[in-house]
Structures are given as structure tokens and as C-alpha cells.
Amino acid sequence: MTYILEILPSLLDGAKLTLEIFFWTIIGSIPLGLLVGLGLISKIKPIKYFLNFYVWLMRGTPLLLQLIFVFYGLPTLQQFHIHIVFGRYDAALFAFILNYGAYFAEIFRGGLQSIPKGQYESAKVLRLSYWQTIRTIVIPQVFKIVLPSIGNEIINLVKDSSLVYVIGLGDLLRAGNVATSRDVTLVPLLMVGAIYLLLTAIFTLILKKIEKHYSYYK
Amino acid sequence: MLELKNLTKYYGKRLILDNINLTVNDGEIVSIVGPSGGGKTTLLRCISGLESISSGEILIDASPFDPYRNTTNESVIGVVFQEFQLFPHLSVLDNITLAPKMVLKHGKAKAEEDAQKLLDRLSLGNKGHLYPYQLSGGQKQRVAIARALAMNPKILCYDEPTSALDPALRQEVEDLILSLKRDGMTQIVVTHDVPFAENIADKMLKVKPLED
């Protein structure tokens, strides 16, 4: 018990970083995903092709590779006088937001396409502009439809955030791993597992609440 | 007064409407009848601005009018869709007040007061707080009518107003359309139901599928 209390502060520090990355990624990638999702159903071909390429690239390569590429790869371009150097934390956020933005974009695309054409048409004959229609008619309905899929990705993100370990950020997993190798005991890793479970349980609960809030109509 | 002069519509190379001429006087009810595939819904979509016309002219009160590109809030052509297309995430009252608030920039209080009058007029007085899924087909249709009327349309169009309803409700729709006529509303009704059209219309336009 004393050992648990002893290492808890360092684990909580790690958990704090994990949560920071989690929240900033959500805040960045959901709006990005929505915009890209709108672009994916756009009638302007070049936009559509470019965004399809982006989604393909982000979903088609491992997130771990993307993290390494942004943090270790891009700085090597300096020999060609191209300066793209991120700090560890910024590199992590950059890669996570781009990666999760692509997954959210595909989810939003599906949701947007499930809104019947008649909804746009009735908005049009009521003289609503395109953006008024998107904002007041389409997005509220899309949110309800995509909520379960978004929730799935959110739970994934809690755990995926542990990948930042590879670029040397002190997240929850790293804190546990350091303690385990130092003290040769399984306890820190069990605690890490428990903290992840607790976090996902909390987010699951919040997501259920939001889904329930949206069940006021069918 | 709405006039269509030699209105022609192609979808790609396919001719759908060939030189349609029609005059709809203020306060009149015109029905557009004909079999499926005859282009009656297409004609309605051209009049309400959901489709562009290929050639011909549309005039409102004798001046040229392009419903497809019109973005002003004058000369609104209201539409009651076959499947009503109410906004499922908004209450009945919000369905009706959304456009007056966002487009006509009416204040919340005025928009709601006007909407309540429309609901009372259409015997939906106590339904404002409900959501579309809680309404019957006939009630949904009346909400759709109220929503269109809230924009003070010059003309109100219906696409197959009897087809999504119980046959017993046909009479009710008929009475409603005729009572709106008494209020001075100009109405265009697309239907395949000829007896229904004969009961309500001052004028009938028959649209037939074109042979190619």
C-alpha cells in the first residue's frame, strides 16, 4: 500500500499528460473531421480528390509511423533547408489531430450522406442559406447519427495516446513502465491498467449521457 | 399572378417538359394532373426553384422571375412535400419559426406568436411542443403547411398531398385547401388523383409523359 501511494503521484502526472493529449486531440480533430467530411461530399472535384488522398494516407499508415515521421523524420529535412521541427508535445498533437481528423471525417461523411435530400430541399424552399442549413438542420441530425461511432474512436484515443511514449513523452504508460523497470514489480503496470480502465469507464458514461440527451427525437 | 411561358425542361438529353404554358391567377387553385413519369413533380420543382428550367419564362405579376436563383425573401414559393420533410430534431413550433427567425429576422416572440396563430388556424393549437415523430400523417402535413405559410408565400405548392395519407383523410385535405383559398391563398396542387383535383381546382393542367 505504501508503495502504491509512493508511485501514485508520478502515475497521475503521466495520466495528466495523457488526458491533455486526449483533450487537445478531441478539440482539434472533431471540427477538422467535420470540415473534411463536408469536403468529402462536396461537388468540387479537386477538393474531394485531395481530401480522399488525405484520408487514405492517414488511415492507411500506422499512427506510430506518423508520430515518428513528424518528430524524428521531418527535422532531417534540414539538410535541404526545410525547417519543420516540432517539440515532442506539439509533434504528438500534430500527428494525433491529423490522424483522428481523418477517421472522424469518414464518420461524418457517412452521417452527412444519411441525411435525406428532402431535408436540404425543404430548407432551400424556406430560403435558408447553405451554411444556415448545415448548421441548423444537418449538423444536429448528423451528431445524433454519428455519436456511437465517435464514441468508439474517443475510447480508442484514450488508449492510442500511449503511443506518444515512442517520442519520449512522459505519459501514463511511460510513468508505469519506468517504475516497473526501476523497482522490478508488476504493481505499477497493474495500476496503469486500472487507470486506463477508469478513464474509459468515465468517458463511456459521459458518452451514454450524451446519447441519451439526443434520444428526445427519433 | 404566376405565368409560365413555353417552359421546357431537359434532364441531360431527355425532354421532360415541352413548352408548358400556364397562368395561375391570384387566389386560384390550379391542379397539375397526369400519370407517374409525366413530369408533374418536375414542373412543381421548376416553379418552386428546386430545378432550373432549360428554356421558357416564368413571370410573377408580369415581371420575369427566376425561382432557381432567387434568394430574396419576396415572392417566396412555399412547398408542402409529399413526405412533408419536417425537421425531425425540432419541435413543431421550432419547425415553423426556424425560417422566419433566421431568414426574415423576426424576433423570437413575434415568430412564435405568428406560428401559434397558424397552429390554431390549422387545429394544431396544442401541438407546438411535440416532435414530428409524435404526430400522425395528417398532423405532419398540416405542420408542413404551417411551416410554408409562416414565410408568407405568394403561392403554396403541394406535391401529391393525398398520397401519403389515409384515404379517409382525403376529404380533410380537400377542406383545408379550399379553406386556405377562402383566405386568398394561391395554390398549385400536383396530384395523380383526378377526382380530388376536380373537387378543388379552378383550373387543371394535364401533363403526359413525352414519347421519345
Coordinates of C-alpha atoms in Angstrom, one line a residue:
Chain A
M1 CA 0.0 0.0 0.0
T2 CA 2.8 2.5 0.8
Y3 CA 4.4 1.5 -2.5
I4 CA 1.2 2.4 -4.3
L5 CA 1.0 5.7 -2.6
E6 CA 4.7 6.3 -3.4
I7 CA 4.4 5.8 -7.1
L8 CA 0.9 7.2 -7.5
P9 CA 2.0 10.9 -7.9
S10 CA 4.2 10.0 -10.9
L11 CA 1.5 7.9 -12.5
L12 CA -1.0 10.7 -12.0
D13 CA 1.5 13.1 -13.6
G14 CA 1.6 10.7 -16.6
A15 CA -2.2 10.5 -16.6
K16 CA -2.3 14.3 -16.7
L17 CA -0.3 14.3 -19.9
T18 CA -2.3 11.5 -21.4
L19 CA -5.5 13.5 -20.7
E20 CA -4.0 16.7 -22.1
I21 CA -3.2 15.0 -25.3
F22 CA -6.6 13.4 -25.3
F23 CA -8.5 16.6 -24.9
W24 CA -6.5 18.7 -27.4
T25 CA -6.8 16.0 -29.9
I26 CA -10.6 15.8 -29.5
I27 CA -10.8 19.6 -29.7
G28 CA -8.7 19.7 -32.8
S29 CA -9.8 16.6 -34.7
I30 CA -13.6 16.7 -34.4
P31 CA -14.0 20.1 -36.1
L32 CA -11.3 19.1 -38.6
G33 CA -13.2 15.9 -39.2
L34 CA -16.5 17.7 -39.7
L35 CA -14.9 20.1 -42.2
V36 CA -13.2 17.4 -44.1
G37 CA -16.4 15.3 -44.0
L38 CA -18.3 18.2 -45.6
G39 CA -15.4 18.4 -48.2
L40 CA -15.7 14.7 -49.0
I41 CA -19.3 15.1 -50.1
S42 CA -18.6 18.4 -51.9
K43 CA -19.2 18.7 -55.6
I44 CA -15.9 20.4 -56.2
K45 CA -13.8 17.5 -57.6
P46 CA -10.2 18.7 -56.7
I47 CA -11.2 19.3 -53.1
K48 CA -12.8 15.8 -53.0
Y49 CA -9.7 14.1 -54.5
F50 CA -7.3 15.9 -52.2
L51 CA -9.3 15.1 -49.1
N52 CA -9.7 11.4 -50.2
F53 CA -6.0 11.3 -50.5
Y54 CA -5.5 12.7 -47.1
V55 CA -7.9 10.2 -45.5
W56 CA -6.3 7.4 -47.3
L57 CA -2.8 8.4 -46.2
M58 CA -3.8 8.9 -42.6
R59 CA -5.8 5.7 -42.3
G60 CA -3.5 3.7 -44.5
T61 CA -0.3 4.1 -42.4
P62 CA 0.2 3.3 -38.7
L63 CA -0.3 6.2 -36.3
L64 CA 3.0 5.1 -34.7
L65 CA 4.8 5.7 -38.1
Q66 CA 3.1 9.1 -38.3
L67 CA 4.3 10.1 -34.9
I68 CA 7.9 9.0 -35.6
F69 CA 7.7 10.7 -39.0
V70 CA 6.6 14.0 -37.6
F71 CA 9.0 14.1 -34.7
Y72 CA 12.1 12.3 -36.0
G73 CA 11.6 12.4 -39.7
L74 CA 10.7 16.0 -40.6
P75 CA 13.8 17.5 -38.8
T76 CA 16.1 15.6 -41.2
L77 CA 14.8 17.8 -44.0
Q78 CA 17.0 20.5 -42.6
Q79 CA 19.7 19.3 -44.9
F80 CA 17.5 20.5 -47.7
H81 CA 16.9 23.8 -45.8
I82 CA 13.4 22.9 -44.9
H83 CA 12.7 23.7 -41.3
I84 CA 9.9 21.7 -39.9
V85 CA 10.8 21.0 -36.3
F86 CA 8.2 20.3 -33.7
G87 CA 8.7 19.9 -30.0
R88 CA 7.7 16.5 -28.6
Y89 CA 4.4 17.6 -27.4
D90 CA 3.5 19.6 -30.5
A91 CA 4.6 16.7 -32.7
A92 CA 2.3 14.4 -30.8
L93 CA -0.7 16.8 -31.1
F94 CA 0.0 17.4 -34.8
A95 CA 0.1 13.7 -35.6
F96 CA -2.9 12.8 -33.5
I97 CA -5.1 15.6 -34.7
L98 CA -4.3 14.8 -38.4
N99 CA -4.8 11.1 -37.8
Y100 CA -8.0 11.3 -35.8
G101 CA -9.3 14.0 -38.1
A102 CA -9.3 11.5 -40.9
Y103 CA -11.2 8.9 -39.0
F104 CA -13.8 11.4 -37.8
A105 CA -14.1 12.8 -41.4
E106 CA -15.1 9.3 -42.7
I107 CA -17.6 9.0 -39.8
F108 CA -19.1 12.4 -40.6
R109 CA -19.2 11.7 -44.3
G110 CA -21.4 8.7 -43.6
G111 CA -23.6 10.7 -41.3
L112 CA -23.9 13.6 -43.7
Q113 CA -24.8 11.3 -46.6
S114 CA -27.6 9.7 -44.5
I115 CA -29.5 13.0 -44.3
P116 CA -32.2 12.8 -46.9
K117 CA -32.0 15.2 -49.8
G118 CA -35.5 16.4 -48.9
Q119 CA -34.2 18.0 -45.8
Y120 CA -31.9 20.2 -47.9
E121 CA -34.7 20.9 -50.3
S122 CA -37.2 21.9 -47.6
A123 CA -34.6 24.2 -46.1
K124 CA -33.9 25.7 -49.5
V125 CA -37.6 26.5 -50.2
L126 CA -37.7 28.1 -46.8
R127 CA -34.9 30.3 -48.1
L128 CA -32.2 29.1 -45.6
S129 CA -28.7 29.6 -47.0
Y130 CA -26.3 26.6 -47.4
W131 CA -24.5 27.3 -44.1
Q132 CA -27.7 28.0 -42.2
T133 CA -29.0 24.7 -43.5
I134 CA -25.8 22.9 -42.5
R135 CA -25.7 24.5 -39.1
T136 CA -29.3 24.2 -38.0
I137 CA -30.7 21.3 -40.0
V138 CA -27.8 19.0 -41.0
I139 CA -25.2 19.0 -38.2
P140 CA -27.7 18.5 -35.3
Q141 CA -29.1 15.4 -37.0
V142 CA -25.7 14.2 -38.1
F143 CA -24.4 14.4 -34.5
K144 CA -27.1 12.0 -33.3
I145 CA -26.3 9.5 -36.1
V146 CA -22.5 9.5 -35.6
L147 CA -22.4 9.6 -31.8
P148 CA -21.9 5.9 -31.3
S149 CA -19.1 5.8 -33.9
I150 CA -17.5 8.9 -32.5
G151 CA -17.7 7.4 -29.0
N152 CA -15.8 4.3 -30.2
E153 CA -13.0 6.5 -31.6
I154 CA -12.9 8.5 -28.4
I155 CA -12.3 5.4 -26.3
N156 CA -9.7 4.3 -28.8
L157 CA -7.9 7.6 -28.5
V158 CA -7.6 7.3 -24.7
K159 CA -5.5 4.2 -25.3
D160 CA -3.8 5.3 -28.5
S161 CA -2.4 8.3 -26.7
S162 CA 0.0 5.9 -25.1
L163 CA 1.9 5.8 -28.4
V164 CA 3.5 9.2 -27.6
Y165 CA 5.8 7.0 -25.4
V166 CA 7.9 6.4 -28.6
I167 CA 8.8 10.1 -29.0
G168 CA 9.8 10.3 -25.3
L169 CA 6.8 12.0 -23.8
G170 CA 6.1 11.1 -20.1
D171 CA 2.6 9.9 -20.4
L172 CA 0.8 7.4 -18.1
L173 CA 2.2 4.3 -19.7
R174 CA 5.7 5.6 -19.6
A175 CA 5.4 6.5 -15.9
G176 CA 4.3 3.0 -15.2
N177 CA 7.0 1.4 -17.3
V178 CA 9.7 3.4 -15.6
A179 CA 8.5 2.4 -12.2
T180 CA 8.3 -1.3 -13.2
S181 CA 11.8 -1.5 -14.5
R182 CA 13.2 0.5 -11.6
D183 CA 11.5 -1.4 -8.8
V184 CA 11.1 -4.8 -10.6
T185 CA 7.5 -5.2 -9.7
L186 CA 4.2 -5.7 -11.6
V187 CA 2.3 -3.3 -9.4
P188 CA 2.8 -0.1 -11.5
L189 CA 1.7 -1.7 -14.7
L190 CA -1.5 -3.1 -12.9
M191 CA -2.1 0.5 -11.7
V192 CA -1.6 1.8 -15.2
G193 CA -4.2 -0.7 -16.5
A194 CA -6.6 0.3 -13.7
I195 CA -6.2 4.0 -14.5
Y196 CA -6.9 3.4 -18.2
L197 CA -10.0 1.3 -17.3
L198 CA -11.2 4.1 -15.0
L199 CA -10.7 6.7 -17.7
T200 CA -12.5 4.7 -20.4
A201 CA -15.3 3.9 -17.9
I202 CA -15.8 7.6 -17.3
F203 CA -15.8 8.5 -21.0
T204 CA -18.2 5.7 -21.7
L205 CA -20.6 7.0 -19.1
I206 CA -20.3 10.6 -20.4
L207 CA -21.0 9.3 -24.0
K208 CA -24.0 7.3 -22.8
K209 CA -25.4 10.5 -21.2
I210 CA -24.9 12.5 -24.4
E211 CA -26.6 9.7 -26.4
K212 CA -29.5 9.8 -24.0
H213 CA -29.7 13.6 -24.4
Y214 CA -30.1 13.1 -28.1
S215 CA -32.9 10.5 -27.8
Y216 CA -35.6 13.2 -27.4
Y217 CA -36.5 12.6 -31.1
K218 CA -36.5 9.7 -33.5
Chain B
M1 CA -50.3 36.1 -60.8
L2 CA -47.9 33.4 -62.0
E3 CA -47.3 32.8 -65.7
L4 CA -45.3 30.1 -67.3
K5 CA -44.4 30.7 -71.0
N6 CA -43.1 27.9 -73.1
L7 CA -41.4 26.3 -70.1
T8 CA -39.2 23.5 -71.2
K9 CA -37.1 21.2 -69.1
Y10 CA -34.5 18.7 -70.2
Y11 CA -32.7 16.2 -67.9
G12 CA -29.5 15.8 -69.9
K13 CA -30.8 14.9 -73.3
R14 CA -34.2 13.7 -72.1
L15 CA -37.1 16.1 -72.6
I16 CA -39.3 16.1 -69.6
L17 CA -41.5 19.2 -70.1
D18 CA -42.3 20.5 -73.5
N19 CA -43.5 24.1 -73.9
I20 CA -45.7 24.3 -70.9
N21 CA -48.0 27.4 -70.8
L22 CA -49.9 28.1 -67.6
T23 CA -51.4 31.1 -65.9
V24 CA -52.2 31.0 -62.2
N25 CA -54.3 33.9 -61.1
D26 CA -54.1 35.2 -57.5
G27 CA -56.4 33.2 -55.2
E28 CA -56.8 30.4 -57.7
I29 CA -56.2 26.7 -57.2
V30 CA -54.6 25.0 -60.1
S31 CA -54.0 21.3 -60.2
I32 CA -51.4 19.6 -62.2
V33 CA -52.5 16.1 -63.0
G34 CA -51.2 13.2 -65.0
P35 CA -49.7 9.7 -64.7
S36 CA -46.4 9.0 -63.0
G37 CA -43.4 9.9 -65.0
G38 CA -45.4 12.7 -66.7
G39 CA -43.2 15.4 -65.3
K40 CA -45.8 16.9 -62.9
T41 CA -43.4 16.9 -59.9
T42 CA -40.6 18.2 -62.2
L43 CA -42.9 21.1 -63.1
L44 CA -43.6 21.8 -59.5
R45 CA -39.8 21.7 -58.8
C46 CA -39.2 24.2 -61.5
I47 CA -41.8 26.6 -60.2
S48 CA -40.5 26.3 -56.6
G49 CA -36.9 26.8 -57.6
L50 CA -35.6 23.3 -56.9
E51 CA -34.7 22.8 -60.6
S52 CA -33.5 25.2 -63.2
I53 CA -35.6 25.5 -66.4
S54 CA -34.0 24.7 -69.7
S55 CA -35.9 27.4 -71.7
G56 CA -39.0 29.5 -71.4
E57 CA -40.1 32.1 -69.0
I58 CA -41.6 32.4 -65.5
L59 CA -43.3 35.6 -64.7
I60 CA -44.7 36.8 -61.4
D61 CA -47.1 39.7 -61.6
A62 CA -45.9 40.2 -65.2
S63 CA -42.2 40.6 -64.4
P64 CA -39.6 37.9 -65.1
F65 CA -38.7 35.7 -62.2
D66 CA -36.1 33.0 -61.8
P67 CA -37.1 30.9 -58.8
Y68 CA -34.0 28.8 -59.1
R69 CA -31.7 31.7 -58.5
N70 CA -34.0 34.0 -56.4
T71 CA -32.5 34.5 -53.0
T72 CA -34.7 37.4 -51.9
N73 CA -37.4 36.9 -49.4
E74 CA -40.0 38.4 -51.8
S75 CA -42.1 36.1 -53.9
V76 CA -41.5 33.0 -51.8
I77 CA -43.0 29.9 -53.3
G78 CA -44.0 27.6 -50.4
V79 CA -43.8 23.8 -50.9
V80 CA -45.5 21.0 -49.0
F81 CA -43.5 17.9 -49.9
Q82 CA -45.0 14.5 -50.5
E83 CA -43.2 13.1 -47.4
F84 CA -43.5 16.5 -45.6
Q85 CA -39.8 16.7 -44.8
L86 CA -40.3 18.2 -41.4
F87 CA -37.1 18.7 -39.4
P88 CA -37.2 15.7 -37.0
H89 CA -34.9 17.2 -34.4
L90 CA -37.0 20.3 -34.0
S91 CA -40.3 20.7 -32.2
V92 CA -43.4 21.6 -34.2
L93 CA -43.1 25.2 -33.1
D94 CA -39.4 25.3 -34.0
N95 CA -40.0 23.8 -37.4
I96 CA -42.4 26.7 -38.1
T97 CA -40.3 29.5 -36.5
L98 CA -36.9 28.5 -37.8
A99 CA -37.1 30.2 -41.2
P100 CA -39.0 33.3 -40.0
K101 CA -36.3 33.8 -37.3
M102 CA -33.2 33.0 -39.5
V103 CA -34.4 34.4 -42.8
L104 CA -36.9 37.0 -42.1
K105 CA -35.1 38.1 -39.0
H106 CA -38.2 38.1 -36.9
G107 CA -37.7 38.2 -33.2
K108 CA -38.4 35.0 -31.2
A109 CA -41.6 36.4 -29.6
K110 CA -43.1 37.6 -32.9
A111 CA -42.1 34.4 -34.7
E112 CA -43.7 32.3 -32.0
E113 CA -46.8 34.4 -31.8
D114 CA -47.3 34.1 -35.6
A115 CA -46.6 30.4 -35.5
Q116 CA -49.1 29.9 -32.8
K117 CA -51.8 31.7 -34.9
L118 CA -51.0 29.3 -37.8
L119 CA -51.2 26.3 -35.5
D120 CA -54.5 27.5 -34.1
R121 CA -55.8 28.1 -37.7
L122 CA -54.8 24.5 -38.6
S123 CA -56.3 23.0 -35.5
L124 CA -52.9 22.1 -34.1
G125 CA -53.1 24.6 -31.3
N126 CA -51.7 22.4 -28.5
K127 CA -49.1 20.5 -30.6
G128 CA -46.4 23.1 -30.7
H129 CA -44.1 21.3 -28.2
L130 CA -44.3 17.9 -29.8
Y131 CA -41.8 16.5 -32.2
P132 CA -42.7 15.3 -35.7
Y133 CA -42.4 11.6 -34.8
Q134 CA -45.2 12.1 -32.3
L135 CA -47.6 13.3 -34.9
S136 CA -50.0 11.4 -37.3
G137 CA -49.6 11.8 -41.1
G138 CA -52.4 14.3 -41.3
Q139 CA -50.9 16.4 -38.5
K140 CA -47.5 16.3 -40.1
Q141 CA -48.9 17.6 -43.3
R142 CA -50.6 20.5 -41.5
V143 CA -47.3 21.3 -39.8
A144 CA -45.7 21.3 -43.2
I145 CA -48.4 23.7 -44.4
A146 CA -48.0 25.9 -41.4
R147 CA -44.2 26.0 -41.9
A148 CA -44.6 27.0 -45.5
L149 CA -47.2 29.7 -44.7
A150 CA -45.0 31.2 -42.0
M151 CA -42.8 32.5 -44.8
N152 CA -45.8 34.5 -46.3
P153 CA -45.5 32.7 -49.6
K154 CA -47.1 34.2 -52.8
I155 CA -48.0 30.7 -53.8
L156 CA -48.3 27.5 -52.0
C157 CA -47.4 24.3 -53.8
Y158 CA -48.3 20.7 -52.8
D159 CA -46.7 17.6 -54.2
E160 CA -49.2 14.7 -54.0
P161 CA -50.9 15.9 -50.9
T162 CA -53.2 12.8 -50.7
S163 CA -50.7 10.0 -51.4
A164 CA -49.0 9.7 -48.0
L165 CA -52.3 9.9 -46.1
D166 CA -55.0 7.5 -45.1
P167 CA -57.8 7.6 -47.8
A168 CA -60.2 8.8 -45.1
L169 CA -58.1 12.0 -44.7
R170 CA -58.6 13.0 -48.3
Q171 CA -61.7 15.0 -47.5
E172 CA -59.9 16.7 -44.7
V173 CA -57.1 17.8 -47.1
E174 CA -59.7 19.0 -49.6
D175 CA -61.4 21.1 -47.0
L176 CA -58.2 22.5 -45.8
I177 CA -57.0 23.5 -49.3
L178 CA -60.4 25.1 -50.0
S179 CA -60.4 27.0 -46.7
L180 CA -56.9 28.4 -47.5
K181 CA -58.4 29.5 -50.8
R182 CA -61.0 31.4 -48.9
D183 CA -58.2 33.2 -47.1
G184 CA -56.9 34.3 -50.5
M185 CA -54.0 31.8 -50.9
T186 CA -52.9 30.9 -54.4
Q187 CA -52.3 27.2 -54.6
I188 CA -50.8 24.7 -57.0
V189 CA -51.6 21.1 -56.4
V190 CA -49.7 18.2 -58.1
T191 CA -51.7 15.0 -57.9
H192 CA -52.4 11.8 -59.8
D193 CA -55.8 11.7 -58.1
V194 CA -58.1 13.2 -60.8
P195 CA -61.4 13.2 -58.8
F196 CA -59.6 15.0 -55.9
A197 CA -58.2 17.5 -58.4
E198 CA -61.6 18.1 -59.9
N199 CA -63.1 18.9 -56.5
I200 CA -60.6 21.5 -55.6
A201 CA -59.3 23.1 -58.8
D202 CA -60.3 26.2 -60.7
K203 CA -58.1 25.1 -63.5
M204 CA -56.4 21.8 -64.4
L205 CA -53.2 21.3 -66.3
K206 CA -52.7 17.8 -67.7
V207 CA -49.1 16.7 -68.1
K208 CA -48.4 13.5 -70.0
P209 CA -45.2 11.5 -70.4
L210 CA -43.5 12.5 -73.6
E211 CA -42.7 9.8 -76.2
D212 CA -39.1 9.8 -77.4

